[in-house]
XYZ file of C-alpha atoms in Angstrom:
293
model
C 36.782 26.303 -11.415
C 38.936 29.538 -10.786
C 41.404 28.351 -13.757
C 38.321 28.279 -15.881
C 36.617 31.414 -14.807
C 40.037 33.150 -15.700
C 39.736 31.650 -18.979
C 35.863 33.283 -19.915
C 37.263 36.037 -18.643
C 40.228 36.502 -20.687
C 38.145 35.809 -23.994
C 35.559 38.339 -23.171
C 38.008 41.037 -21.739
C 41.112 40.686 -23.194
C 41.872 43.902 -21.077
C 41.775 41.910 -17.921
C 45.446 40.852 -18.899
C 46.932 44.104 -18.345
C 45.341 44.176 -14.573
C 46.777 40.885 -13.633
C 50.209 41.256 -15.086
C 50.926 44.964 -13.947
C 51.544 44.973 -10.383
C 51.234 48.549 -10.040
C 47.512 48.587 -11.952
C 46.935 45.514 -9.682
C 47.652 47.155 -6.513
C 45.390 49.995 -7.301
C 42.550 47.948 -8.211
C 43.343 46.024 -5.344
C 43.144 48.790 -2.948
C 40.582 51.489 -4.461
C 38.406 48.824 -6.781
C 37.309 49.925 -10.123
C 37.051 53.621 -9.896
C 40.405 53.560 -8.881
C 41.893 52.261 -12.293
C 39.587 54.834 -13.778
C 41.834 57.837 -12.403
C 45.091 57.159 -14.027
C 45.616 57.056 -17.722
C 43.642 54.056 -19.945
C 46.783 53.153 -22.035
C 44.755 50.934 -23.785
C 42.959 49.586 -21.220
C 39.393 50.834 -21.720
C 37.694 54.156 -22.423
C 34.948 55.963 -20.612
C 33.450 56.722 -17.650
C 32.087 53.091 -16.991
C 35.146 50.964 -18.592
C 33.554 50.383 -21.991
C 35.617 47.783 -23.257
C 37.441 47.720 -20.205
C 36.919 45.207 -17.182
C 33.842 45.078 -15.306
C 34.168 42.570 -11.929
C 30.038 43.018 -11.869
C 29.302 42.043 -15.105
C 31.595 39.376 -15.652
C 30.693 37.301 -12.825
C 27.170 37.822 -14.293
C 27.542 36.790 -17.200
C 29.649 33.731 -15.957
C 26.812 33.238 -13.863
C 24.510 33.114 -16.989
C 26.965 30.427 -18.529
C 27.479 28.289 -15.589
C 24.766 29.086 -13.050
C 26.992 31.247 -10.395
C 30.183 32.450 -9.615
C 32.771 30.620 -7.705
C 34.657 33.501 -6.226
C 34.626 37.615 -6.328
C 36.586 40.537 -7.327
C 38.089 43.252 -5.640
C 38.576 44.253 -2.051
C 36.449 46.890 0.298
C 32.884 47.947 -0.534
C 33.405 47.200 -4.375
C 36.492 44.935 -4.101
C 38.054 41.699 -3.876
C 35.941 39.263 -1.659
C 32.083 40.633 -3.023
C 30.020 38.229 -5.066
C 27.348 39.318 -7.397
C 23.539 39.008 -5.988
C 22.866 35.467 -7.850
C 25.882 33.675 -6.291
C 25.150 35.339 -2.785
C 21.403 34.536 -2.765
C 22.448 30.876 -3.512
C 25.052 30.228 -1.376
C 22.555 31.370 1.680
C 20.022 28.831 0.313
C 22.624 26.209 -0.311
C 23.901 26.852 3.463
C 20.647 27.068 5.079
C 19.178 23.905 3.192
C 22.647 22.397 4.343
C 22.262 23.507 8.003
C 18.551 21.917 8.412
C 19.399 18.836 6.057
C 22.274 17.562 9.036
C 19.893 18.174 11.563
C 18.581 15.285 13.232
C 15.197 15.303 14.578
C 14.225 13.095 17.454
C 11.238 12.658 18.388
C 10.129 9.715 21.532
C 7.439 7.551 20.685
C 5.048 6.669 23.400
C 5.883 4.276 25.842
C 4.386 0.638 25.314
C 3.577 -0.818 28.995
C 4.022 -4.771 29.693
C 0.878 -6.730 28.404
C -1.859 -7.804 30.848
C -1.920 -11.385 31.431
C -5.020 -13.374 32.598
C -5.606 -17.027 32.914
C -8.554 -18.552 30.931
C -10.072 -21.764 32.485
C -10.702 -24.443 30.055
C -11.996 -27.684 30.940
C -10.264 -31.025 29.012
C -14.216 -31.615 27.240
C -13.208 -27.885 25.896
C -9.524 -28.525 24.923
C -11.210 -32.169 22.850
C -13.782 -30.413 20.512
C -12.824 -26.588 20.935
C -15.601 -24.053 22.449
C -16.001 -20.662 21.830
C -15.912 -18.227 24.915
C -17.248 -14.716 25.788
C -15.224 -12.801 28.101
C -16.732 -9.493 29.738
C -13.474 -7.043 30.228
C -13.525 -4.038 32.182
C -10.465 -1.739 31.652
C -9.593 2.127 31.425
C -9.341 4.091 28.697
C -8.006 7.615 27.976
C -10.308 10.057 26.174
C -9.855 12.919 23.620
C -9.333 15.303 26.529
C -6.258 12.776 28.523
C -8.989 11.999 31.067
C -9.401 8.546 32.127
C -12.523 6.649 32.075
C -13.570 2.962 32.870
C -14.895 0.696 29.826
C -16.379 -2.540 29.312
C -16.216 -4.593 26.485
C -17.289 -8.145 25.476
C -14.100 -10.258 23.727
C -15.079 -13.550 21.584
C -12.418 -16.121 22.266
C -12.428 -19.149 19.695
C -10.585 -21.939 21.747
C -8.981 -24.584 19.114
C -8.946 -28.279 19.708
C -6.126 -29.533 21.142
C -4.762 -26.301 22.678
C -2.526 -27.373 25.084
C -2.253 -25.350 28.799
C 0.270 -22.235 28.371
C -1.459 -21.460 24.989
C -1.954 -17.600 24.942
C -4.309 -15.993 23.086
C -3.842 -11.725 22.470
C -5.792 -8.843 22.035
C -3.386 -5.779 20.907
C -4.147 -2.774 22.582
C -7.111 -3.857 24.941
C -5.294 -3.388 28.171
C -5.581 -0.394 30.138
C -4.686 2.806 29.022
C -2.208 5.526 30.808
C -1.776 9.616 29.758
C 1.288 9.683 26.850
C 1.300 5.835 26.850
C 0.288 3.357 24.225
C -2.633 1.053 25.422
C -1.300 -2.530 26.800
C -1.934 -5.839 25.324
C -4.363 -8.206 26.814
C -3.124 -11.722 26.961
C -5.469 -14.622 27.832
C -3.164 -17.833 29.191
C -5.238 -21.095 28.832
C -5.448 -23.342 31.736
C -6.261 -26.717 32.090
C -8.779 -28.032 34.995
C -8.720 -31.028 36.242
C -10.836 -33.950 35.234
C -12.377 -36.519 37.531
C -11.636 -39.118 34.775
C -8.920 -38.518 32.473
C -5.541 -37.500 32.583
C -3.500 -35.614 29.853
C 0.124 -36.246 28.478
C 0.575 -34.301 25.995
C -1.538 -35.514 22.737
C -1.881 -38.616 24.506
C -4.987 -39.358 26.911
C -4.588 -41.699 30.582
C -7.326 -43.365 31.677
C -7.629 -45.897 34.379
C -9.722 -48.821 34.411
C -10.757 -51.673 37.055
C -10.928 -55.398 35.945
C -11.908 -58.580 38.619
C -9.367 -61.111 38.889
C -12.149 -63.339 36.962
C -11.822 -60.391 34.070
C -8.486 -60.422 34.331
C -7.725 -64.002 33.810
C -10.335 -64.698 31.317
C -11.175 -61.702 29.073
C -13.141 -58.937 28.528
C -14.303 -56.339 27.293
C -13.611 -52.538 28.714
C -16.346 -49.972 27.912
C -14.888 -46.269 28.167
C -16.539 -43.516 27.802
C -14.736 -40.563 25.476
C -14.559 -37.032 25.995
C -16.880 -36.161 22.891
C -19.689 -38.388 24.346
C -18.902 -41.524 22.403
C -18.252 -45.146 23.759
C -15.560 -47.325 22.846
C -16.048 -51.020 23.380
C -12.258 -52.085 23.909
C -11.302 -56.010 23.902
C -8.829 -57.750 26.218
C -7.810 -60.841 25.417
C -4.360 -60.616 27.359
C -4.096 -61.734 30.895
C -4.018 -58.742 32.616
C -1.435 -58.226 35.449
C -0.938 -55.481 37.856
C 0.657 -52.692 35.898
C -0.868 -53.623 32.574
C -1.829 -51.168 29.780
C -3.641 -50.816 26.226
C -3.263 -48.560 23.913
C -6.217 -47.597 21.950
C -4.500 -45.157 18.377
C -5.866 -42.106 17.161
C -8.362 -41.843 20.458
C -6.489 -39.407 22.274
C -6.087 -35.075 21.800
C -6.335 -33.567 18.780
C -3.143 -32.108 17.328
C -3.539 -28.816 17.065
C -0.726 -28.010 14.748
C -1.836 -31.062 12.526
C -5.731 -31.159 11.687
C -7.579 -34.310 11.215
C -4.737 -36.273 13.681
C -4.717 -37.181 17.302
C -2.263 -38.784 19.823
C -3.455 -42.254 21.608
C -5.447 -43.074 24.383
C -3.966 -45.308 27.069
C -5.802 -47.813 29.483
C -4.042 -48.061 32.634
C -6.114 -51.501 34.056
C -6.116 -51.886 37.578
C -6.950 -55.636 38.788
C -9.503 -55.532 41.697
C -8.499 -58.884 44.295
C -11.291 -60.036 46.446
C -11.186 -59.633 49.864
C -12.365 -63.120 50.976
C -12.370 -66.461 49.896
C -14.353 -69.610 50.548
C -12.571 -72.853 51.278
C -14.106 -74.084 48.184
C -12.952 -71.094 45.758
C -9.569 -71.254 47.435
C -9.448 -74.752 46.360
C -10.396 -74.325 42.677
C -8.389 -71.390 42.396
C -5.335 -73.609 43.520
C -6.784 -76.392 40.872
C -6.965 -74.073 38.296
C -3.789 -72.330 38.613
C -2.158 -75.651 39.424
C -0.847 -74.516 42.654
C-alpha cells in the first residue's frame, strides 16, 4: 500500500520528489511540517502562501482517500507532521478497532439449571398391560410465579397405557415436576409396574399358567378350559398322557407385542397331575390290571 500511495502521489505532485530526495528540505519538513518548507526559498517547488502547486500532506491523503477509501499512513511529525492522519482514516480506524474489540469478545451467559426428573411408579395390573387402559393421575407439585414466589398446583395428567407395556416402561411429562427460583422445572417420569396376578404369570411376551388334571384326565384325555385375560375362554385339547412336569403351548395367546402390532407371544400350560389320596382294594387292583403291573 505505501509503495502505491507514493505512486498517486508522485503523479499528482510531481513536487513531492524534491522533498524526498533533498535531505536538507526533508529534515525541515520533518521537523517544522509544512510551514516550515514555506520559509526558505521555493526553487521550483511551489508558489504561495498555501503551496499552490506545491505539496499538501492534507489534501493528498484526501484525495487518496477519495480513490481508495482511506489512507494507510500520515505525513509529517508534531502537531502538523509525520504520524497525523486525515479525519476520514482516523474516524475509521476507531470504528474498525472498536467493532474489532467487541467482535472478540465472548459473551457467556449460564442457562438455568435443569434438576434430576421426578420419578413415580404407576401400578398396572396384567388385565391392563393385555388390552391397554387409559389412566388419570391427580399431581400436586410447586410452581414458581411471575414474582419468583412459590406456590402449590394441582393438575390432572391423562396417561394412555399401551398393550403389552412391559414393567420398567416409563412414560414422561417435560417440565411437570416441581419448580425451584432460577431453575428450569423437572421432568415427571411415571415407571410402570406390574402387580401380581392370582392366576397368571408373565415371561416376557409369553403368558404361564398352571393347570390341575386327575390321574383319570391325565391318562385318558381331556379337555382344559382356561380362562384369558380379555374375558374369553379357550377350550384346549390334550390328547398326550400327561406326566408330572408336562406343558402345552397354546401360539399367539400370550402378551401383545408392543413394538409389533397385531402379534403376541404364546401362552403356556404348566399341567399339574392331582394323585388321589386313597385307594380301594378294588381300584388298586384295576389300576395294576390296567397298567399291567
Amino acid at each position: 500500500p505505501s509503495y502505491l500511495f507514493l505512486n498517486v502521489l508522485c503523479l499528482l505532485f510531481p513536487s513531492f520528489l524534491q522533498v524526498l530526495s533533498d535531505p536538507q528540505k526533508r529534515a525541515i519538513y520533518d521537523q517544522y511540517g509544512e510551514e516550515g518548507l514555506n520559509e526558505i526559498p521555493p526553487s521550483g517547488f511551489g508558489n504561495g502562501p498555501n503551496g499552490a502547486n506545491g505539496f499538501n500532506s492534507r489534501n493528498a491523503e484526501d484525495i487518496f482517500a477519495e480513490f481508495f477509501g482511506s489512507s494507510p499512513f500520515g505525513f509529517g511529525g508534531g502537531p502538523t507532521g509525520v504520524g497525523r492522519s486525515s479525519s476520514r482514516f482516523q474516524s475509521e480506524s476507531v470504528a474498525t478497532a472498536t467493532n474489532g474489540m467487541f467482535d472478540g469478545r465472548t459473551t457467556t451467559t449460564t442457562a438455568p439449571r435443569k434438576p434430576p426428573p421426578v420419578e413415580s411408579k404407576l401400578s398396572c395390573t396384567l388385565e391392563e398391560l393385555y388390552s391397554g387402559s387409559t389412566r388419570k393421575m391427580k399431581i400436586s407439585r410447586t410452581v414458581v410465579d411471575s414474582h419468583g414466589r412459590q406456590a402449590q398446583e394441582t393438575e390432572i395428567l391423562t396417561i394412555d397405557v399401551k398393550p403389552g407395556w412391559k414393567k420398567g416402561t416409563k412414560i414422561t411429562f417435560p417440565d411437570k415436576g416441581n419448580e425451584q427460583p432460577n431453575q428450569q422445572p423437572a421432568d415427571l417420569i411415571f415407571m410402570i409396574d406390574e402387580k401380581p396376578h392370582n392366576v397368571y404369570k408373565r415371561d416376557g411376551n409369553d403368558l404361564m399358567i398352571h393347570h390341575r388334571v386327575t390321574m383319570a384326565e391325565a391318562l385318558g384325555g381331556t379337555t382344559a378350559s382356561i380362562d384369558t385375560l380379555d374375558g374369553r375362554t379357550l377350550s384346549v385339547p390334550v390328547t398326550d398322557i400327561v406326566s408330572p412336569g408336562y406343558e402345552l403351548v397354546v401360539a399367539r395367546e400370550g402378551m401383545p407385542i408392543a413394538k409389533e402390532p397385531g402379534n403376541r407371544g404364546d401362552l403356556i400350560i404348566k399341567f399339574e397331575v392331582k394323585f388321589p389320596t386313597k385307594l380301594t382294594m378294588e381300584q388298586r387292583a384295576g389300576l395294576k390290571c390296567f397298567l399291567g403291573g
